mmCIF file of C-alpha atoms in Angstrom:
data_model
loop_
_atom_site.group_PDB
_atom_site.id
_atom_site.type_symbol
_atom_site.label_atom_id
_atom_site.label_comp_id
_atom_site.label_asym_id
_atom_site.label_seq_id
_atom_site.Cartn_x
_atom_site.Cartn_y
_atom_site.Cartn_z
ATOM 1 C CA MET K 1 25.317 52.536 31.208
ATOM 2 C CA THR K 2 21.758 53.406 32.384
ATOM 3 C CA ASN K 3 18.455 51.153 32.061
ATOM 4 C CA GLU K 4 15.590 52.300 30.195
ATOM 5 C CA LYS K 5 12.681 53.366 32.710
ATOM 6 C CA LYS K 6 9.858 50.740 32.167
ATOM 7 C CA ILE K 7 6.459 52.100 31.238
ATOM 8 C CA ASP K 8 3.613 50.400 32.400
ATOM 9 C CA MET K 9 1.519 49.946 29.426
ATOM 10 C CA SER K 10 -1.061 47.354 31.205
ATOM 11 C CA VAL K 11 -5.058 48.829 31.470
ATOM 12 C CA GLN K 12 -7.412 47.760 33.821
ATOM 13 C CA LEU K 13 -11.152 47.369 32.243
ATOM 14 C CA GLU K 14 -13.061 46.742 35.500
ATOM 15 C CA ARG K 15 -12.167 42.648 35.782
ATOM 16 C CA ALA K 16 -10.146 42.669 32.581
ATOM 17 C CA THR K 17 -6.659 43.291 32.415
ATOM 18 C CA LEU K 18 -4.829 44.603 28.661
ATOM 19 C CA ARG K 19 -1.362 44.160 28.354
ATOM 20 C CA ASN K 20 -1.901 47.486 26.364
ATOM 21 C CA PRO K 21 -4.586 50.080 25.543
ATOM 22 C CA VAL K 22 -5.008 49.473 21.655
ATOM 23 C CA MET K 23 -7.765 46.818 21.116
ATOM 24 C CA THR K 24 -9.569 46.140 17.594
ATOM 25 C CA ALA K 25 -13.281 48.008 16.737
ATOM 26 C CA SER K 26 -16.139 45.524 15.919
ATOM 27 C CA GLY K 27 -16.411 44.953 12.151
ATOM 28 C CA THR K 28 -13.239 45.371 10.356
ATOM 29 C CA CYS K 29 -11.458 42.687 12.090
ATOM 30 C CA GLY K 30 -14.319 40.163 11.577
ATOM 31 C CA TYR K 31 -13.462 37.002 14.047
ATOM 32 C CA ALA K 32 -9.438 38.024 14.352
ATOM 33 C CA PHE K 33 -8.120 35.175 12.268
ATOM 34 C CA GLU K 34 -8.929 36.776 8.782
ATOM 35 C CA LEU K 35 -6.072 38.762 10.346
ATOM 36 C CA ARG K 36 -3.356 36.397 11.692
ATOM 37 C CA ASP K 37 -1.102 37.054 8.367
ATOM 38 C CA PHE K 38 -0.993 41.108 9.244
ATOM 39 C CA VAL K 39 -1.628 41.847 12.747
ATOM 40 C CA ASN K 40 0.753 41.011 15.082
ATOM 41 C CA PHE K 41 -1.290 39.626 17.909
ATOM 42 C CA GLU K 42 1.035 39.795 20.774
ATOM 43 C CA LYS K 43 0.967 43.626 20.406
ATOM 44 C CA LEU K 44 -2.854 44.075 20.958
ATOM 45 C CA GLY K 45 -4.517 44.611 24.292
ATOM 46 C CA GLY K 46 -7.560 43.024 23.233
ATOM 47 C CA PHE K 47 -10.127 42.042 20.480
ATOM 48 C CA ILE K 48 -13.444 42.863 19.646
ATOM 49 C CA THR K 49 -15.346 40.384 17.543
ATOM 50 C CA LYS K 50 -17.939 41.816 14.729
ATOM 51 C CA SER K 51 -21.448 41.731 15.532
ATOM 52 C CA ILE K 52 -22.900 38.025 16.391
ATOM 53 C CA THR K 53 -26.914 37.793 16.240
ATOM 54 C CA PRO K 54 -28.794 35.079 16.804
ATOM 55 C CA GLU K 55 -29.436 33.527 13.438
ATOM 56 C CA PRO K 56 -26.883 33.694 10.090
ATOM 57 C CA ARG K 57 -27.608 36.926 8.414
ATOM 58 C CA ASP K 58 -26.686 37.608 4.894
ATOM 59 C CA GLY K 59 -26.547 41.539 5.206
ATOM 60 C CA ASN K 60 -27.492 44.511 2.876
ATOM 61 C CA PRO K 61 -27.666 44.297 -0.665
ATOM 62 C CA PRO K 62 -25.126 45.598 -2.640
ATOM 63 C CA GLN K 63 -23.020 48.383 -3.031
ATOM 64 C CA ARG K 64 -22.342 48.086 0.962
ATOM 65 C CA THR K 65 -19.504 50.337 1.126
ATOM 66 C CA VAL K 66 -18.240 53.462 -0.895
ATOM 67 C CA GLU K 67 -15.133 55.539 -0.525
ATOM 68 C CA VAL K 68 -16.028 59.014 0.528
ATOM 69 C CA THR K 69 -13.795 62.268 1.797
ATOM 70 C CA ALA K 70 -11.836 61.460 4.700
ATOM 71 C CA GLY K 71 -13.455 58.335 5.322
ATOM 72 C CA MET K 72 -16.075 55.947 4.051
ATOM 73 C CA LEU K 73 -19.502 54.369 4.317
ATOM 74 C CA ASN K 74 -20.768 51.027 5.023
ATOM 75 C CA ALA K 75 -24.092 49.502 5.373
ATOM 76 C CA ILE K 76 -23.004 46.130 5.988
ATOM 77 C CA GLY K 77 -26.160 44.542 7.335
ATOM 78 C CA LEU K 78 -24.472 43.135 10.475
ATOM 79 C CA ALA K 79 -23.567 39.852 8.145
ATOM 80 C CA ASN K 80 -22.204 37.323 10.115
ATOM 81 C CA VAL K 81 -22.570 33.330 10.535
ATOM 82 C CA GLY K 82 -24.997 33.645 13.680
ATOM 83 C CA ILE K 83 -24.248 32.637 17.247
ATOM 84 C CA ASP K 84 -24.324 28.528 16.528
ATOM 85 C CA LYS K 85 -22.225 28.694 13.994
ATOM 86 C CA PHE K 86 -19.775 31.227 15.838
ATOM 87 C CA ILE K 87 -19.825 28.748 18.653
ATOM 88 C CA GLU K 88 -18.740 25.725 16.779
ATOM 89 C CA GLU K 89 -16.459 27.085 14.157
ATOM 90 C CA LYS K 90 -14.857 30.636 15.863
ATOM 91 C CA VAL K 91 -14.595 30.352 19.621
ATOM 92 C CA PRO K 92 -12.089 27.511 19.126
ATOM 93 C CA LEU K 93 -9.647 30.103 17.391
ATOM 94 C CA LEU K 94 -10.455 32.800 19.609
ATOM 95 C CA ALA K 95 -9.664 30.436 22.705
ATOM 96 C CA ARG K 96 -6.321 30.375 21.502
ATOM 97 C CA MET K 97 -6.156 34.362 21.823
ATOM 98 C CA ASP K 98 -3.342 35.514 24.407
ATOM 99 C CA MET K 99 -5.771 38.548 25.457
ATOM 100 C CA PRO K 100 -9.266 39.505 26.925
ATOM 101 C CA VAL K 101 -11.601 38.552 23.888
ATOM 102 C CA PHE K 102 -14.936 40.787 23.545
ATOM 103 C CA VAL K 103 -17.922 39.580 21.479
ATOM 104 C CA ASN K 104 -19.909 42.239 19.833
ATOM 105 C CA VAL K 105 -23.875 41.263 20.381
ATOM 106 C CA ALA K 106 -26.872 42.587 18.304
ATOM 107 C CA GLY K 107 -30.218 42.113 17.574
ATOM 108 C CA LYS K 108 -33.711 43.420 16.375
ATOM 109 C CA THR K 109 -35.251 42.714 20.125
ATOM 110 C CA ILE K 110 -33.912 42.432 23.652
ATOM 111 C CA GLU K 111 -34.695 38.501 23.469
ATOM 112 C CA ASP K 112 -32.074 38.591 20.290
ATOM 113 C CA TYR K 113 -29.669 39.923 22.866
ATOM 114 C CA ILE K 114 -30.252 37.595 25.766
ATOM 115 C CA GLU K 115 -30.145 34.371 22.948
ATOM 116 C CA VAL K 116 -26.883 35.014 22.561
ATOM 117 C CA ALA K 117 -25.294 36.323 25.604
ATOM 118 C CA SER K 118 -26.634 33.455 27.373
ATOM 119 C CA LYS K 119 -25.111 30.937 24.727
ATOM 120 C CA LEU K 120 -21.506 32.720 25.496
ATOM 121 C CA LYS K 121 -21.948 32.807 29.262
ATOM 122 C CA ASP K 122 -20.101 29.839 30.102
ATOM 123 C CA ILE K 123 -17.794 30.004 27.586
ATOM 124 C CA ASP K 124 -14.189 30.510 29.062
ATOM 125 C CA ALA K 125 -12.587 31.927 25.671
ATOM 126 C CA ILE K 126 -15.211 35.047 26.210
ATOM 127 C CA THR K 127 -14.290 37.891 28.594
ATOM 128 C CA GLY K 128 -17.361 39.775 28.134
ATOM 129 C CA TYR K 129 -19.785 41.329 25.722
ATOM 130 C CA GLU K 130 -19.993 44.936 23.728
ATOM 131 C CA LEU K 131 -23.669 45.585 22.820
ATOM 132 C CA ASN K 132 -24.249 47.230 19.606
ATOM 133 C CA ILE K 133 -27.136 49.423 20.459
ATOM 134 C CA SER K 134 -27.049 51.054 16.910
ATOM 135 C CA CYS K 135 -29.181 48.118 16.043
ATOM 136 C CA PRO K 136 -32.972 49.058 14.897
ATOM 137 C CA ASN K 137 -35.494 47.912 17.547
ATOM 138 C CA VAL K 138 -37.986 46.017 15.703
ATOM 139 C CA LYS K 139 -40.667 46.257 18.642
ATOM 140 C CA HIS K 140 -40.280 50.407 18.720
ATOM 141 C CA GLY K 141 -41.121 50.922 15.026
ATOM 142 C CA GLY K 142 -37.171 50.600 14.086
ATOM 143 C CA LEU K 143 -36.099 53.068 16.585
ATOM 144 C CA ALA K 144 -32.508 52.311 17.483
ATOM 145 C CA PHE K 145 -32.287 51.362 21.043
ATOM 146 C CA GLY K 146 -29.130 53.777 21.341
ATOM 147 C CA THR K 147 -30.953 56.821 20.836
ATOM 148 C CA ASP K 148 -33.250 56.167 23.807
ATOM 149 C CA PRO K 149 -31.903 56.251 27.306
ATOM 150 C CA VAL K 150 -35.125 54.408 28.785
ATOM 151 C CA LEU K 151 -34.327 51.529 25.922
ATOM 152 C CA VAL K 152 -30.497 51.607 26.664
ATOM 153 C CA LYS K 153 -31.492 51.238 30.112
ATOM 154 C CA GLU K 154 -33.645 48.436 29.723
ATOM 155 C CA LEU K 155 -31.457 46.102 27.330
ATOM 156 C CA VAL K 156 -28.546 47.144 29.387
ATOM 157 C CA GLY K 157 -30.242 45.854 32.630
ATOM 158 C CA ALA K 158 -31.486 42.523 30.931
ATOM 159 C CA ILE K 159 -28.242 41.251 30.088
ATOM 160 C CA LYS K 160 -26.840 42.159 33.266
ATOM 161 C CA GLN K 161 -29.373 40.042 34.871
ATOM 162 C CA GLU K 162 -28.974 37.169 32.249
ATOM 163 C CA CYS K 163 -25.369 37.401 32.450
ATOM 164 C CA PRO K 164 -24.102 38.364 36.070
ATOM 165 C CA GLU K 165 -20.804 37.356 35.500
ATOM 166 C CA ARG K 166 -19.664 38.623 32.284
ATOM 167 C CA MET K 167 -18.154 41.675 31.872
ATOM 168 C CA LEU K 168 -20.379 44.104 30.151
ATOM 169 C CA ILE K 169 -19.290 47.020 27.466
ATOM 170 C CA THR K 170 -22.124 49.565 26.137
ATOM 171 C CA LYS K 171 -21.108 50.835 22.693
ATOM 172 C CA LEU K 172 -22.871 54.257 22.468
ATOM 173 C CA SER K 173 -24.014 55.858 19.398
ATOM 174 C CA PRO K 174 -23.443 59.342 18.219
ATOM 175 C CA ASN K 175 -26.343 59.914 16.575
ATOM 176 C CA VAL K 176 -27.839 61.435 19.525
ATOM 177 C CA THR K 177 -29.050 64.768 20.806
ATOM 178 C CA ASP K 178 -26.655 64.597 23.796
ATOM 179 C CA ILE K 179 -24.418 61.401 24.337
ATOM 180 C CA THR K 180 -24.266 62.045 27.957
ATOM 181 C CA VAL K 181 -27.778 61.134 28.540
ATOM 182 C CA THR K 182 -27.240 57.617 26.885
ATOM 183 C CA ALA K 183 -23.741 57.270 28.688
ATOM 184 C CA GLN K 184 -25.473 57.619 32.298
ATOM 185 C CA ALA K 185 -28.486 55.507 31.371
ATOM 186 C CA ALA K 186 -25.968 52.589 30.444
ATOM 187 C CA ILE K 187 -23.891 53.222 33.507
ATOM 188 C CA ASP K 188 -27.085 53.387 35.351
ATOM 189 C CA ALA K 189 -28.229 49.632 34.471
ATOM 190 C CA GLY K 190 -24.871 48.346 35.108
ATOM 191 C CA SER K 191 -22.513 48.430 32.224
ATOM 192 C CA HIS K 192 -19.015 47.719 33.018
ATOM 193 C CA ALA K 193 -17.429 49.969 30.856
ATOM 194 C CA LEU K 194 -18.578 52.262 27.787
ATOM 195 C CA SER K 195 -16.835 52.480 24.030
ATOM 196 C CA LEU K 196 -17.540 55.107 21.810
ATOM 197 C CA VAL K 197 -18.022 56.217 19.268
ATOM 198 C CA ASN K 198 -19.907 54.099 16.337
ATOM 199 C CA THR K 199 -20.498 55.248 13.201
ATOM 200 C CA PHE K 200 -22.127 58.549 11.988
ATOM 201 C CA MET K 201 -25.208 58.445 9.792
ATOM 202 C CA GLY K 202 -24.406 59.307 6.231
ATOM 203 C CA MET K 203 -25.048 58.553 2.595
ATOM 204 C CA ALA K 204 -23.728 59.399 -0.865
ATOM 205 C CA ILE K 205 -25.298 60.080 -4.006
ATOM 206 C CA ASP K 206 -24.568 59.135 -7.820
ATOM 207 C CA ILE K 207 -24.702 61.913 -9.562
ATOM 208 C CA LYS K 208 -24.839 60.026 -12.785
ATOM 209 C CA LYS K 209 -27.715 57.934 -11.777
ATOM 210 C CA ARG K 210 -29.228 60.382 -9.174
ATOM 211 C CA ARG K 211 -29.515 57.310 -7.133
ATOM 212 C CA PRO K 212 -27.730 56.381 -3.660
ATOM 213 C CA VAL K 213 -24.618 54.700 -4.013
ATOM 214 C CA LEU K 214 -25.280 52.213 -1.408
ATOM 215 C CA GLY K 215 -28.117 49.713 -1.554
ATOM 216 C CA ASN K 216 -29.355 50.396 1.860
ATOM 217 C CA VAL K 217 -29.716 54.237 0.678
ATOM 218 C CA THR K 218 -27.751 55.271 4.459
ATOM 219 C CA GLY K 219 -25.039 53.710 6.113
ATOM 220 C CA GLY K 220 -22.441 54.573 8.946
ATOM 221 C CA MET K 221 -19.630 57.030 8.284
ATOM 222 C CA SER K 222 -16.135 56.143 9.889
ATOM 223 C CA GLY K 223 -12.687 57.186 9.292
ATOM 224 C CA PRO K 224 -10.465 60.060 10.041
ATOM 225 C CA ALA K 225 -13.117 62.638 9.233
ATOM 226 C CA ILE K 226 -15.259 61.998 12.399
ATOM 227 C CA LYS K 227 -12.208 62.134 14.569
ATOM 228 C CA PRO K 228 -12.782 65.644 16.298
ATOM 229 C CA MET K 229 -16.428 64.721 16.863
ATOM 230 C CA ALA K 230 -15.658 61.453 18.387
ATOM 231 C CA LEU K 231 -12.954 62.807 20.536
ATOM 232 C CA ASN K 232 -15.213 65.797 21.711
ATOM 233 C CA MET K 233 -17.863 63.088 22.686
ATOM 234 C CA VAL K 234 -15.339 61.164 24.607
ATOM 235 C CA ARG K 235 -14.088 64.094 26.419
ATOM 236 C CA ARG K 236 -17.483 64.943 27.481
ATOM 237 C CA VAL K 237 -18.765 61.834 28.489
ATOM 238 C CA TYR K 238 -15.315 61.145 30.703
ATOM 239 C CA GLN K 239 -16.057 64.533 32.500
ATOM 240 C CA GLU K 240 -19.651 64.621 32.650
ATOM 241 C CA VAL K 241 -20.492 61.113 33.436
ATOM 242 C CA SER K 242 -17.725 58.100 33.803
ATOM 243 C CA LYS K 243 -14.890 59.896 35.513
ATOM 244 C CA ASP K 244 -16.981 60.267 38.831
ATOM 245 C CA ALA K 245 -18.763 56.839 38.236
ATOM 246 C CA GLY K 246 -15.299 55.083 37.864
ATOM 247 C CA ILE K 247 -16.419 53.475 34.621
ATOM 248 C CA PRO K 248 -13.699 52.998 32.050
ATOM 249 C CA LEU K 249 -14.258 54.438 28.160
ATOM 250 C CA ILE K 250 -12.794 52.591 25.073
ATOM 251 C CA GLY K 251 -12.514 55.395 22.676
ATOM 252 C CA MET K 252 -12.460 55.186 19.207
ATOM 253 C CA GLY K 253 -13.472 57.041 15.533
ATOM 254 C CA GLY K 254 -10.870 58.002 12.806
ATOM 255 C CA ILE K 255 -7.998 56.544 14.969
ATOM 256 C CA SER K 256 -5.246 56.208 12.639
ATOM 257 C CA CYS K 257 -1.837 56.643 14.285
ATOM 258 C CA ALA K 258 -0.279 57.153 17.827
ATOM 259 C CA GLU K 259 -0.840 60.411 17.826
ATOM 260 C CA ASP K 260 -4.601 60.407 17.306
ATOM 261 C CA ALA K 261 -5.064 57.480 20.350
ATOM 262 C CA ILE K 262 -3.141 59.699 22.728
ATOM 263 C CA GLU K 263 -5.607 62.582 21.803
ATOM 264 C CA PHE K 264 -8.501 59.839 23.044
ATOM 265 C CA ILE K 265 -6.424 58.840 26.008
ATOM 266 C CA ILE K 266 -5.840 62.740 27.128
ATOM 267 C CA ALA K 267 -9.505 62.993 26.704
ATOM 268 C CA GLY K 268 -10.456 60.508 28.805
ATOM 269 C CA ALA K 269 -10.493 57.022 27.583
ATOM 270 C CA SER K 270 -8.447 54.396 29.343
ATOM 271 C CA ALA K 271 -8.440 52.305 26.142
ATOM 272 C CA ILE K 272 -9.010 52.787 22.127
ATOM 273 C CA SER K 273 -9.858 50.578 19.218
ATOM 274 C CA ILE K 274 -8.810 50.813 15.616
ATOM 275 C CA GLY K 275 -11.453 50.241 13.257
ATOM 276 C CA THR K 276 -11.232 51.522 9.427
ATOM 277 C CA ASN K 277 -7.542 52.125 9.097
ATOM 278 C CA MET K 278 -7.332 48.424 9.907
ATOM 279 C CA LEU K 279 -8.566 48.143 6.239
ATOM 280 C CA ILE K 280 -5.831 50.224 5.075
ATOM 281 C CA ASN K 281 -3.165 49.151 7.656
ATOM 282 C CA PRO K 282 -3.578 45.769 9.613
ATOM 283 C CA ALA K 283 -0.361 46.180 10.827
ATOM 284 C CA ALA K 284 -1.109 49.714 12.560
ATOM 285 C CA THR K 285 -1.410 48.627 15.708
ATOM 286 C CA GLU K 286 1.591 47.167 16.400
ATOM 287 C CA ALA K 287 3.271 50.971 15.458
ATOM 288 C CA ILE K 288 0.217 52.791 17.465
ATOM 289 C CA ALA K 289 0.853 50.852 20.482
ATOM 290 C CA ASP K 290 4.764 51.415 20.394
ATOM 291 C CA GLY K 291 4.006 55.012 19.573
ATOM 292 C CA ILE K 292 2.194 55.455 22.758
ATOM 293 C CA GLU K 293 4.737 53.685 24.788
ATOM 294 C CA ALA K 294 7.364 56.362 23.104
ATOM 295 C CA TYR K 295 5.175 59.401 24.111
ATOM 296 C CA LEU K 296 4.808 58.153 27.819
ATOM 297 C CA ALA K 297 8.892 57.647 27.883
ATOM 298 C CA GLU K 298 9.111 61.092 26.123
ATOM 299 C CA TYR K 299 7.144 62.837 28.342
ATOM 300 C CA GLY K 300 7.813 61.256 32.065
ATOM 301 C CA PHE K 301 4.801 59.305 32.603
ATOM 302 C CA ASP K 302 5.236 55.850 34.049
ATOM 303 C CA SER K 303 2.258 54.098 33.081
ATOM 304 C CA VAL K 304 -0.322 54.934 30.463
ATOM 305 C CA SER K 305 -3.156 54.784 32.938
ATOM 306 C CA GLU K 306 -1.727 58.677 34.023
ATOM 307 C CA LEU K 307 -2.149 59.848 30.955
ATOM 308 C CA THR K 308 -6.135 59.184 30.785
ATOM 309 C CA GLY K 309 -8.088 62.144 30.985
ATOM 310 C CA SER K 310 -4.779 64.472 31.562
ATOM 311 C CA LEU K 311 -6.552 67.169 29.466
ATOM 312 C CA ILE K 312 -5.712 70.561 30.481
ATOM 313 C CA MET K 313 -8.706 73.106 30.146
#
């Protein structure tokens, strides 16, 4: 009787060690414990919370979500309890999580981001931050932080200076001409890792009313339809920017199964995040982790890290 070869599924994201490469994406998984009856947390590598802002936010007016072909549009508007209530009510639950926990930080100004990050920097339960740079900057006429490399560098640098001991992930927007430019700006400013991609801007129209379906007119497109574009962006950032810099990537965008996740890892992602699919099947994370491990065993890999960036061109 032979022993099965043990596959090393662990992932090193700078100072954070994940037991496997499967994480949750910010937004669809709330503050974690909303899904405790459906998700096997012991099979998750890490958790990323929904966006947190300085003050509580009710979000955008309804309708805030709509299903479209091969995906969905959402215009939730960063609805959340605000940083003070998050610390009081949610952090004690997050402290019970046996995995790295990252808080997605959002705001309208750099000062907003700093306020949230500074209030969390001494809390042991929080491993680090994921900066949501798709937010509109009110000081620059509503221009999203993530569309301007100068603003990316300024924001990331400010958080790096305020919280030097915390791990910093920058979540890149795909709504740019060249995502490698904003990726480079985030790395130059000191980001320890990059997650990509956030949602693509889109809209839906009610043809009977001839009005936008979403109350906010536009929303973020996610789901299987965006996977080919997200995958290509991960490949480009890995090959042109992050590989030589030694900066790990967290890939996301339409991942629904283990095969999707494996594609992202081959393209250059060290870890992956599941977002929209969690609304359909919150237990998918366990199957995806098991599927990655089975693939590694079948193709003779000793560790998941060997698969990262193994694309043959």
